[in-house]
Amino acid sequence: AKAALKAVEETGKIVQIGSQRRSAPNYWAANDYIKSGKFGDISMVEMTWNVNQPGRWRRAQLVAEIKKEDIDWDRFLLNRPKVEWNPRYYLEYRLFYPYSSGIPGQWMSHQIDTVHWFSGYDHPRSVVANGGIYVWKDGRMNADTFTAVFDYGPDNDPTKGFQVLYSSRMHNEAGGVKEYYFSNGGMINLDTNKISPEGGLKAEYAKAMNMQPNLLAETSLRSDIKMETGANTGGDPMTSLHMRNWLECVRSRKQPNASVKAGYNHSVANIMATMALHTGKRVTFDAQKQEIITS
C-alpha cells in the first residue's frame, strides 16, 4: 500500500478509488453538516452490512470449466506462498485468505472510508476483531460473520475521539446495510438520510449539568441516490457519478473525490482489522513509521 501511494504521488497520475459514497449527494451533505460543527463531536458510529446470499462470491460453473493452462497461475500468486493450482482460489478468491481478506476488504472498506472522510482522521488508533465461518461450510477460509471495534481520535490525545462498531454477516440479512453517526445531540442515519435529535441529550438534563445542549433539528439529507448493495449491481447512479468525477479530473488534473490517499487510509484500517481477526490481538498504528503493530 505504501509503495502504491508513493508511485501515484510521484507521477501525478489521477487515481479514483472505488469508494462510490464519496460521489453521492447524501454523503456530501452529511460530511458538510458534520464539518459545519452543527452536529457536534462524533461520539460513536455503528455500521452493518448484512446479506443472505448463499452464492455470494461463488462461481461454481466457472470453477468446473476453467483449466490451469488458460491462466498464469504463478502471476496470480505473486508474493503469496506457492501452492498447487486451485480454480477456487483463482475464481472465488474473496472466500480465501491470503488472496483476499473477505468481508473487511470487500465491504468494510466502503463504509470505514466514510469515517475517515467525515472525521478527518486518516487511520484508527486501534482495532480488535472477531469472527468465523458459522454457516457456509463450503471450504472457504474467510469469515461469513465478522465484527470489529475501532478507536479513532488524535494520536497525541487519548481523551478525544470516538468508537466505531462494524458488523457483517452473510447468512441473515436482518438489519441490512446501515450507517449511523451519533453525537451527544442526536444522530445521522445514512439509510433514511435523516438528521434527528433521537437519543440526544435533553435540554433539561443539560441545564441540570450546566452544559450547553446541542439540540439537533429534524432534517433530511439530499437523498435522490441510494447505495446499491446487491451481488450483481450492473450500473447504478452512484457509480456513474463516481466515474464522471474521475473522467472530469483526468481532464482538469484535479484530485478526484476518492484519491489514492483515501484508498491508502482505508487499506490501513482493513489490514488492521484483518490482523486483529487472525491474531486475536489488539492492533495499533504507528503514524510516524506508517506501520501496523500487533501487541
Short mmCIF file of C-alpha atoms in Angstrom, two decimals:
data_model
loop_
_atom_site.label_atom_id
_atom_site.label_comp_id
_atom_site.label_asym_id
_atom_site.label_seq_id
_atom_site.Cartn_x
_atom_site.Cartn_y
_atom_site.Cartn_z
CA ALA A 1 0.00 0.00 0.00
CA LYS A 2 2.84 2.41 0.82
CA ALA A 3 4.54 1.64 -2.50
CA ALA A 4 1.34 2.24 -4.46
CA LEU A 5 0.72 5.54 -2.69
CA LYS A 6 4.28 6.71 -3.38
CA ALA A 7 4.15 5.67 -7.03
CA VAL A 8 0.95 7.60 -7.71
CA GLU A 9 2.00 10.72 -5.81
CA GLU A 10 5.38 10.88 -7.57
CA THR A 11 3.93 10.53 -11.07
CA GLY A 12 0.94 12.84 -10.68
CA LYS A 13 -1.43 10.20 -12.03
CA ILE A 14 -5.13 10.73 -11.41
CA VAL A 15 -6.44 7.75 -9.45
CA GLN A 16 -10.02 7.31 -8.28
CA ILE A 17 -10.56 4.66 -5.61
CA GLY A 18 -13.80 2.67 -5.81
CA SER A 19 -15.40 4.35 -2.81
CA GLN A 20 -18.57 5.47 -4.55
CA ARG A 21 -20.06 7.01 -1.42
CA ARG A 22 -17.64 9.91 -1.89
CA SER A 23 -19.54 10.93 -5.02
CA ALA A 24 -23.06 10.61 -3.56
CA PRO A 25 -25.02 13.80 -2.76
CA ASN A 26 -26.38 12.49 0.57
CA TYR A 27 -22.88 11.63 1.81
CA TRP A 28 -21.58 15.03 0.74
CA ALA A 29 -24.46 16.62 2.64
CA ALA A 30 -23.64 14.56 5.76
CA ASN A 31 -19.95 15.49 5.51
CA ASP A 32 -20.78 19.19 5.14
CA TYR A 33 -23.17 19.06 8.10
CA ILE A 34 -20.61 17.38 10.37
CA LYS A 35 -17.80 19.69 9.26
CA SER A 36 -20.02 22.73 9.94
CA GLY A 37 -19.99 21.91 13.66
CA LYS A 38 -23.80 21.73 13.88
CA PHE A 39 -23.73 18.01 14.63
CA GLY A 40 -21.25 18.28 17.48
CA ASP A 41 -18.38 15.88 18.06
CA ILE A 42 -18.87 12.35 16.71
CA SER A 43 -19.15 10.06 19.74
CA MET A 44 -19.82 6.71 18.04
CA VAL A 45 -20.51 5.16 14.65
CA GLU A 46 -22.44 1.94 14.05
CA MET A 47 -22.19 0.17 10.71
CA THR A 48 -23.65 -3.08 9.40
CA TRP A 49 -23.59 -4.92 6.08
CA ASN A 50 -25.85 -7.96 6.28
CA VAL A 51 -26.99 -10.15 3.40
CA ASN A 52 -28.38 -13.65 2.88
CA GLN A 53 -26.86 -14.62 -0.45
CA PRO A 54 -25.58 -18.23 -0.46
CA GLY A 55 -23.99 -17.74 -3.86
CA ARG A 56 -22.17 -14.53 -2.98
CA TRP A 57 -18.61 -14.75 -4.33
CA ARG A 58 -19.24 -18.34 -5.53
CA ARG A 59 -18.55 -19.22 -9.20
CA ALA A 60 -19.32 -22.93 -9.31
CA GLN A 61 -19.88 -23.25 -13.07
CA LEU A 62 -16.72 -21.37 -13.97
CA VAL A 63 -14.72 -23.31 -11.37
CA ALA A 64 -15.75 -26.52 -13.13
CA GLU A 65 -14.83 -25.18 -16.57
CA ILE A 66 -11.55 -23.30 -16.15
CA LYS A 67 -8.22 -25.03 -16.89
CA LYS A 68 -4.82 -24.19 -15.46
CA GLU A 69 -3.30 -23.80 -18.93
CA ASP A 70 -5.74 -20.95 -19.61
CA ILE A 71 -4.27 -18.63 -16.95
CA ASP A 72 -0.92 -17.57 -15.49
CA TRP A 73 -1.11 -19.20 -12.05
CA ASP A 74 2.31 -18.01 -10.85
CA ARG A 75 1.47 -14.44 -11.74
CA PHE A 76 -1.79 -14.70 -9.84
CA LEU A 77 0.05 -15.92 -6.71
CA LEU A 78 2.61 -13.09 -6.89
CA ASN A 79 4.27 -12.94 -3.45
CA ARG A 80 1.84 -15.38 -1.81
CA PRO A 81 3.01 -18.90 -0.88
CA LYS A 82 3.43 -21.18 -3.88
CA VAL A 83 0.62 -23.72 -3.85
CA GLU A 84 -0.85 -26.17 -6.33
CA TRP A 85 -3.36 -24.96 -8.90
CA ASN A 86 -6.76 -24.38 -7.32
CA PRO A 87 -9.53 -22.93 -9.52
CA ARG A 88 -11.49 -21.85 -6.45
CA TYR A 89 -8.60 -19.73 -5.19
CA TYR A 90 -8.46 -18.09 -8.61
CA LEU A 91 -12.16 -17.51 -9.32
CA GLU A 92 -13.56 -17.32 -5.78
CA TYR A 93 -10.60 -15.52 -4.29
CA ARG A 94 -12.74 -13.37 -1.99
CA LEU A 95 -13.51 -16.51 0.02
CA PHE A 96 -9.88 -17.47 0.52
CA TYR A 97 -7.08 -15.94 2.57
CA PRO A 98 -4.40 -14.74 1.74
CA TYR A 99 -5.81 -13.81 -1.67
CA SER A 100 -8.47 -11.66 -0.02
CA SER A 101 -9.46 -10.62 3.48
CA GLY A 102 -13.11 -11.25 2.58
CA ILE A 103 -15.56 -9.03 4.41
CA PRO A 104 -13.07 -6.33 5.56
CA GLY A 105 -11.58 -5.68 2.14
CA GLN A 106 -14.73 -6.19 0.08
CA TRP A 107 -17.38 -4.46 2.20
CA MET A 108 -15.96 -2.78 5.26
CA SER A 109 -13.57 -0.73 3.12
CA HIS A 110 -16.50 1.22 1.64
CA GLN A 111 -18.07 2.04 4.98
CA ILE A 112 -14.95 2.72 7.04
CA ASP A 113 -13.86 5.16 4.33
CA THR A 114 -16.74 7.47 5.27
CA VAL A 115 -15.43 7.57 8.85
CA HIS A 116 -12.08 8.91 7.61
CA TRP A 117 -13.82 11.38 5.32
CA PHE A 118 -16.30 12.75 7.85
CA SER A 119 -13.92 12.84 10.83
CA GLY A 120 -10.69 13.90 9.13
CA TYR A 121 -8.73 11.07 10.80
CA ASP A 122 -6.51 9.07 8.48
CA HIS A 123 -6.46 5.83 10.44
CA PRO A 124 -7.80 4.07 13.55
CA ARG A 125 -5.78 4.29 16.74
CA SER A 126 -6.60 0.65 17.50
CA VAL A 127 -8.75 -2.28 16.33
CA VAL A 128 -9.98 -5.53 17.86
CA ALA A 129 -11.98 -8.08 15.86
CA ASN A 130 -13.63 -11.48 15.93
CA GLY A 131 -15.48 -13.70 13.51
CA GLY A 132 -15.76 -17.13 11.99
CA ILE A 133 -17.35 -19.48 9.46
CA TYR A 134 -20.59 -20.28 11.24
CA VAL A 135 -22.99 -21.13 8.39
CA TRP A 136 -21.45 -21.58 4.92
CA LYS A 137 -19.33 -24.73 5.34
CA ASP A 138 -18.23 -24.79 1.72
CA GLY A 139 -14.44 -24.89 2.13
CA ARG A 140 -13.99 -21.14 2.38
CA MET A 141 -11.28 -19.66 4.61
CA ASN A 142 -12.68 -16.18 5.15
CA ALA A 143 -15.33 -15.50 7.78
CA ASP A 144 -19.02 -15.41 6.94
CA THR A 145 -19.60 -13.41 10.14
CA PHE A 146 -17.32 -10.58 11.25
CA THR A 147 -17.27 -7.86 13.91
CA ALA A 148 -14.62 -5.20 14.51
CA VAL A 149 -14.39 -2.40 17.05
CA PHE A 150 -12.26 0.63 16.16
CA ASP A 151 -10.96 3.51 18.25
CA TYR A 152 -10.46 6.80 16.39
CA GLY A 153 -9.04 10.07 17.60
CA PRO A 154 -5.87 12.20 17.76
CA ASP A 155 -2.71 10.13 18.18
CA ASN A 156 -1.44 12.54 20.84
CA ASP A 157 -4.63 12.91 22.88
CA PRO A 158 -6.42 9.76 24.10
CA THR A 159 -9.08 11.87 25.86
CA LYS A 160 -10.60 12.78 22.49
CA GLY A 161 -12.12 10.50 19.91
CA PHE A 162 -14.92 8.04 19.26
CA GLN A 163 -15.67 4.37 18.69
CA VAL A 164 -16.77 2.59 15.52
CA LEU A 165 -18.66 -0.70 15.72
CA TYR A 166 -18.70 -2.61 12.42
CA SER A 167 -20.50 -5.93 11.93
CA SER A 168 -21.34 -8.04 8.91
CA ARG A 169 -22.93 -11.40 8.27
CA MET A 170 -23.52 -13.25 5.01
CA HIS A 171 -26.29 -15.63 6.17
CA ASN A 172 -29.11 -13.44 7.52
CA GLU A 173 -29.98 -10.08 6.03
CA ALA A 174 -31.92 -8.68 9.01
CA GLY A 175 -30.75 -5.13 9.63
CA GLY A 176 -29.43 -4.77 6.09
CA VAL A 177 -26.79 -2.15 5.37
CA LYS A 178 -26.75 0.65 7.92
CA GLU A 179 -24.57 3.64 8.79
CA TYR A 180 -25.41 5.57 11.94
CA TYR A 181 -23.37 8.53 13.20
CA PHE A 182 -24.01 9.63 16.79
CA SER A 183 -23.23 12.76 18.77
CA ASN A 184 -24.48 13.87 22.16
CA GLY A 185 -27.12 15.87 20.30
CA GLY A 186 -28.62 13.13 18.14
CA MET A 187 -27.83 11.04 15.08
CA ILE A 188 -27.36 10.95 11.32
CA ASN A 189 -28.99 7.94 9.69
CA LEU A 190 -27.50 7.37 6.24
CA ASP A 191 -30.06 4.66 5.50
CA THR A 192 -33.04 7.01 5.80
CA ASN A 193 -30.92 10.12 5.15
CA LYS A 194 -32.36 11.82 8.23
CA ILE A 195 -30.68 14.02 10.82
CA SER A 196 -32.59 13.87 14.10
CA PRO A 197 -32.29 14.61 17.84
CA GLU A 198 -33.11 10.92 18.51
CA GLY A 199 -31.24 9.68 21.58
CA GLY A 200 -29.63 13.06 22.18
CA LEU A 201 -29.22 14.96 25.44
CA LYS A 202 -32.44 16.64 26.55
CA ALA A 203 -32.38 20.34 27.38
CA GLU A 204 -33.49 19.84 30.99
CA TYR A 205 -30.64 17.40 31.69
CA ALA A 206 -28.12 19.71 30.04
CA LYS A 207 -29.30 22.58 32.21
CA ALA A 208 -29.05 20.50 35.39
CA MET A 209 -25.48 19.54 34.48
CA ASN A 210 -24.58 23.11 33.49
CA MET A 211 -23.97 22.05 29.89
CA GLN A 212 -24.84 23.78 26.64
CA PRO A 213 -27.12 21.31 24.81
CA ASN A 214 -26.54 20.68 21.12
CA LEU A 215 -30.17 20.30 20.09
CA LEU A 216 -30.42 18.96 16.54
CA ALA A 217 -33.37 19.85 14.37
CA GLU A 218 -35.13 17.13 12.39
CA THR A 219 -33.99 17.50 8.79
CA SER A 220 -33.27 15.46 5.66
CA LEU A 221 -30.12 14.99 3.66
CA ARG A 222 -30.30 15.11 -0.11
CA SER A 223 -31.26 11.51 -0.87
CA ASP A 224 -32.08 11.10 -4.55
CA ILE A 225 -29.35 8.45 -4.94
CA LYS A 226 -29.11 5.28 -2.84
CA MET A 227 -26.17 2.90 -2.40
CA GLU A 228 -26.57 -0.36 -4.34
CA THR A 229 -25.61 -3.41 -2.25
CA GLY A 230 -26.81 -6.34 -4.37
CA ALA A 231 -24.44 -9.06 -5.57
CA ASN A 232 -24.82 -8.10 -9.26
CA THR A 233 -25.24 -4.36 -9.43
CA GLY A 234 -24.54 -3.70 -13.09
CA GLY A 235 -24.61 0.07 -13.46
CA ASP A 236 -26.01 2.25 -10.70
CA PRO A 237 -26.34 6.04 -10.35
CA MET A 238 -23.77 6.40 -7.57
CA THR A 239 -21.09 4.55 -9.54
CA SER A 240 -21.91 6.61 -12.61
CA LEU A 241 -21.37 9.82 -10.64
CA HIS A 242 -18.09 8.44 -9.34
CA MET A 243 -16.88 7.57 -12.83
CA ARG A 244 -17.91 11.02 -14.09
CA ASN A 245 -15.88 12.67 -11.33
CA TRP A 246 -12.81 10.62 -12.30
CA LEU A 247 -13.12 11.48 -16.00
CA GLU A 248 -13.54 15.17 -15.18
CA CYS A 249 -10.39 15.04 -13.01
CA VAL A 250 -8.41 13.29 -15.75
CA ARG A 251 -9.17 16.32 -17.89
CA SER A 252 -8.71 19.01 -15.22
CA ARG A 253 -5.86 17.27 -13.30
CA LYS A 254 -7.63 17.99 -10.02
CA GLN A 255 -7.71 15.33 -7.31
CA PRO A 256 -10.87 13.18 -7.52
CA ASN A 257 -13.39 12.62 -4.73
CA ALA A 258 -11.69 9.40 -3.61
CA SER A 259 -7.99 9.99 -4.17
CA VAL A 260 -5.25 7.40 -3.79
CA LYS A 261 -4.67 8.75 -0.25
CA ALA A 262 -8.24 7.80 0.66
CA GLY A 263 -7.56 4.30 -0.66
CA TYR A 264 -4.34 4.08 1.33
CA ASN A 265 -6.10 5.17 4.52
CA HIS A 266 -8.91 2.66 4.31
CA SER A 267 -6.36 -0.03 3.35
CA VAL A 268 -4.63 0.64 6.67
CA ALA A 269 -7.95 0.17 8.50
CA ASN A 270 -8.69 -3.01 6.52
CA ILE A 271 -5.28 -4.52 7.24
CA MET A 272 -5.52 -3.63 10.92
CA ALA A 273 -8.94 -5.30 11.20
CA THR A 274 -7.76 -8.39 9.30
CA MET A 275 -4.68 -8.74 11.50
CA ALA A 276 -6.84 -8.35 14.61
CA LEU A 277 -9.15 -11.09 13.34
CA HIS A 278 -6.34 -13.53 12.52
CA THR A 279 -4.24 -12.91 15.63
CA GLY A 280 -6.93 -12.26 18.24
CA LYS A 281 -4.86 -9.29 19.40
CA ARG A 282 -5.38 -5.54 19.71
CA VAL A 283 -3.79 -3.89 16.68
CA THR A 284 -2.48 -0.31 16.65
CA PHE A 285 -0.86 2.03 14.12
CA ASP A 286 2.40 3.96 14.33
CA ALA A 287 1.69 7.11 12.33
CA GLN A 288 5.34 8.23 12.34
CA LYS A 289 6.63 4.98 10.83
CA GLN A 290 3.39 4.24 8.97
CA GLU A 291 3.49 0.73 10.40
CA ILE A 292 0.81 -1.56 11.82
CA ILE A 293 1.63 -3.02 15.22
CA THR A 294 0.21 -6.20 16.77
CA SER A 295 0.52 -6.04 20.55
#
